[in-house]
Amino acid sequence: MRSVAERAGVSVATVSRAVNHLPTVNRKTARRIWQAISDLNYSPNKHARALVNGGSGLLGLIVPKSPDPFILELIHSFEEAAFGFGYGVLISSVGSDPEQISHAIRRMVDRNAEGLAAMIFDGPSTIMEELDRRSIPYVCIDREGRHPRGCLLQIDYFHGIRQGVQHLAILGHRRIGFASNHTQLFSTQSAVASFTKALSECGMDAQPSWIVLNQNSQKPETQDPETQDPNDRAIERLLAGKFPPTAVICSSASSAIQVMSAAARVEMKVPEDLSVIAFGDHLPAVHLPLTSILISPSEVARAAVDAIRNHGEAGTSPSRRVTIRPRLVLRSSTGFPRGSMKDLQPHVDQSW
Amino acid sequence: MRSVAERAGVSVATVSRAVNHLPTVNRKTARRIWQAISDLNYSPNKHARALVNGGSGLLGLIVPKSPDPFILELIHSFEEAAFGFGYGVLISSVGSDPEQISHAIRRMVDRNAEGLAAMIFDGPSTIMEELDRRSIPYVCIDREGRHPRGCLLQIDYFHGIRQGVQHLAILGHRRIGFASNHTQLFSTQSAVASFTKALSECGMDAQPSWIVLNQNSQKPETQDPETQDPNDRAIERLLAGKFPPTAVICSSASSAIQVMSAAARVEMKVPEDLSVIAFGDHLPAVHLPLTSILISPSEVARAAVDAIRNHGEAGTSPSRRVTIRPRLVLRSSTGFPRGSMKDLQPHVDQSW
DNA sequence: GTGAAAGCGCTAACAC
DNA sequence: GTGTTAGCGCTTTCAC
């Protein structure tokens, strides 16, 4: 910086003003300074800057250690949004061990992150307390409770599930089931509650035997695909039973895959014999192609960055909760139930 | 820090020494200081530290903006390895636009990253020059050339492809094809060359008509699954021809999916009528389940972090190239060709 | 073994 | 409109 000052024949203070675009700099001087800057390929030292005016220009992003492409897109969108406001992104991916999460938070706080986004769906509730203790704006996803310094991003599961149920109802389905193999991407109880509520809205009752929940929830990465999962058997029994559902809503893409392979084993075709909707959109869903209820990663990412930015801003009193609405994307795993309007085909969304 | 010093009844200099574990600190004094530190929940300001001794404790990680779960695992492993050495990770995900990449690099250099890992497979070659210009240790993946400051991580495609070819040869396949739909995950020419070489090692000749390369390479995220891809038609024609291959090696999981759906359309069963091997391991591969040639993301990540760390170390003259060997993981998309040893089944690797 | 003081690169308050 | 100066939190000589 000093060399820039010398080269432009001014003092470092003026250089600082020019760099920060303060209006109190003479046009000609400014031009000389910028010339010197580019000549010397100078760029200001962020650390010195951070030291003097507090902020580091860094945002922390904590994501679950999970093979879900949703996370990948979230990372990308977050970084993009953060960069748009001049922030850098410090990343950390964690398992569900509370201590690990706590460490990750501490590392980011230690690096003077100006905000933290904890995009972990299934982590322990202690995160929030941890975050509240530190004085740093933060945003959490898919959590309950009231929190002084944080903003909550809530997924409107009901909205999403309802879209799925209504789509099926309109197609003519009256026997709709629900399957979940793990609680990874959202709390299963919330989804089930939404499911029964949406069902009753459409004048249907949830049949308990059509709701297949896996108790021994396993993470996909530790799940051996060759092993016969007990959940698989349960689904197979349900479909092979004498009064099977004609459609199933699944809590995740991997759950949907389970259902579809169970269907294949009992000689049911999708969507002719069984319509399947997945909540969430892992890569396989695009290829299968699976009708899904999606949470937009970029929407989540932008909301997160916005929430962090709004936190500190004087004058604004931002709502401490932001609701994200999943949307239904029609692909070709849903159709009319057997026997009704065979020749009609539902509209398939080509825009995705 | 000053308050810690006061509380411990020493000067800031001594606190600094204690924090940095310098041996010239009295045991008792040190204990008092650490006590004060934990009482006050003090942690040193990284920026001040970075300001005075140059290093920032930050590593930059640049990844392609791509929905590939490989990248996700790479990010996780990189962060883990970096954290193991006390580094924080600055992330940026970029498209293939050279300018965007150049910006990302600049941002990280501006933040005083102590090293940079550019984990982009298909980016422009200008990255290397860009990186060479800045004086910062870096590591690039899957690239050619000699570079003063950088380390190259090379994927041994030949090793991987050879394993696939040999596996097929041992099963009894003599008519082996190759398909690629895009060059995203590795340079197609290198793969094709490896393919023909491995084939001739096994005493087979590469039949040009069995090598299907898509010229109009499209990124998966922009590819509409409903559209009939010209590549799809080419594969279909190949399989429906009078002299089809009995096995196909695909340059990516998505290419393998193309091949498998083409096979389904011409009523060929996998693996009975057609064995399929994918290079790379997108999520679908685990579910299908697809025999694949894998690059271990954690191996790549660790190699990258090691390369960066070794760069500066005095006394060591680290090799400027590290070779990563893909390994073959057997799942159930490969089998004996029709008519030979029908009743035998290949061993399927359950350990994955 | 410990303290005082200089200085890392920058910004902001204050003079001119 | 621009220069001077103090100080952000830390490390590191150099005395003691």
PDB file of C-alpha atoms (C1' of nucleotides) in Angstrom, chain A residues 10-11 13-14 17 26 29 51, chain D residues 1-5 7-9:
ATOM      1  CA  VAL A  10       0.081  10.717  -2.151  1.00  0.00           C
ATOM      2  CA  SER A  11      -0.218   9.395   1.369  1.00  0.00           C
ATOM      3  CA  ALA A  13      -4.616   7.649   3.813  1.00  0.00           C
ATOM      4  CA  THR A  14      -5.594   8.908   0.402  1.00  0.00           C
ATOM      5  CA  ARG A  17      -9.933   6.576   0.661  1.00  0.00           C
ATOM      6  CA  ASN A  26     -10.038  14.364  -6.189  1.00  0.00           C
ATOM      7  CA  THR A  29      -5.754  11.936  -7.754  1.00  0.00           C
ATOM      8  CA  LEU A  51      -8.244  -6.248  12.175  1.00  0.00           C
TER       9      LEU A  51
ATOM     10  C1'  DG D   1      -8.963  17.362  -0.748  1.00  0.00           C
ATOM     11  C1'  DT D   2      -5.046  15.534   1.547  1.00  0.00           C
ATOM     12  C1'  DG D   3      -1.465  14.376   5.171  1.00  0.00           C
ATOM     13  C1'  DT D   4      -0.476  12.961  10.013  1.00  0.00           C
ATOM     14  C1'  DT D   5      -1.193   9.987  13.543  1.00  0.00           C
ATOM     15  C1'  DG D   7      -4.323   2.023  17.148  1.00  0.00           C
ATOM     16  C1'  DC D   8      -6.771  -2.693  15.733  1.00  0.00           C
ATOM     17  C1'  DG D   9      -4.390  -7.736  18.259  1.00  0.00           C
TER      18       DG D   9
END
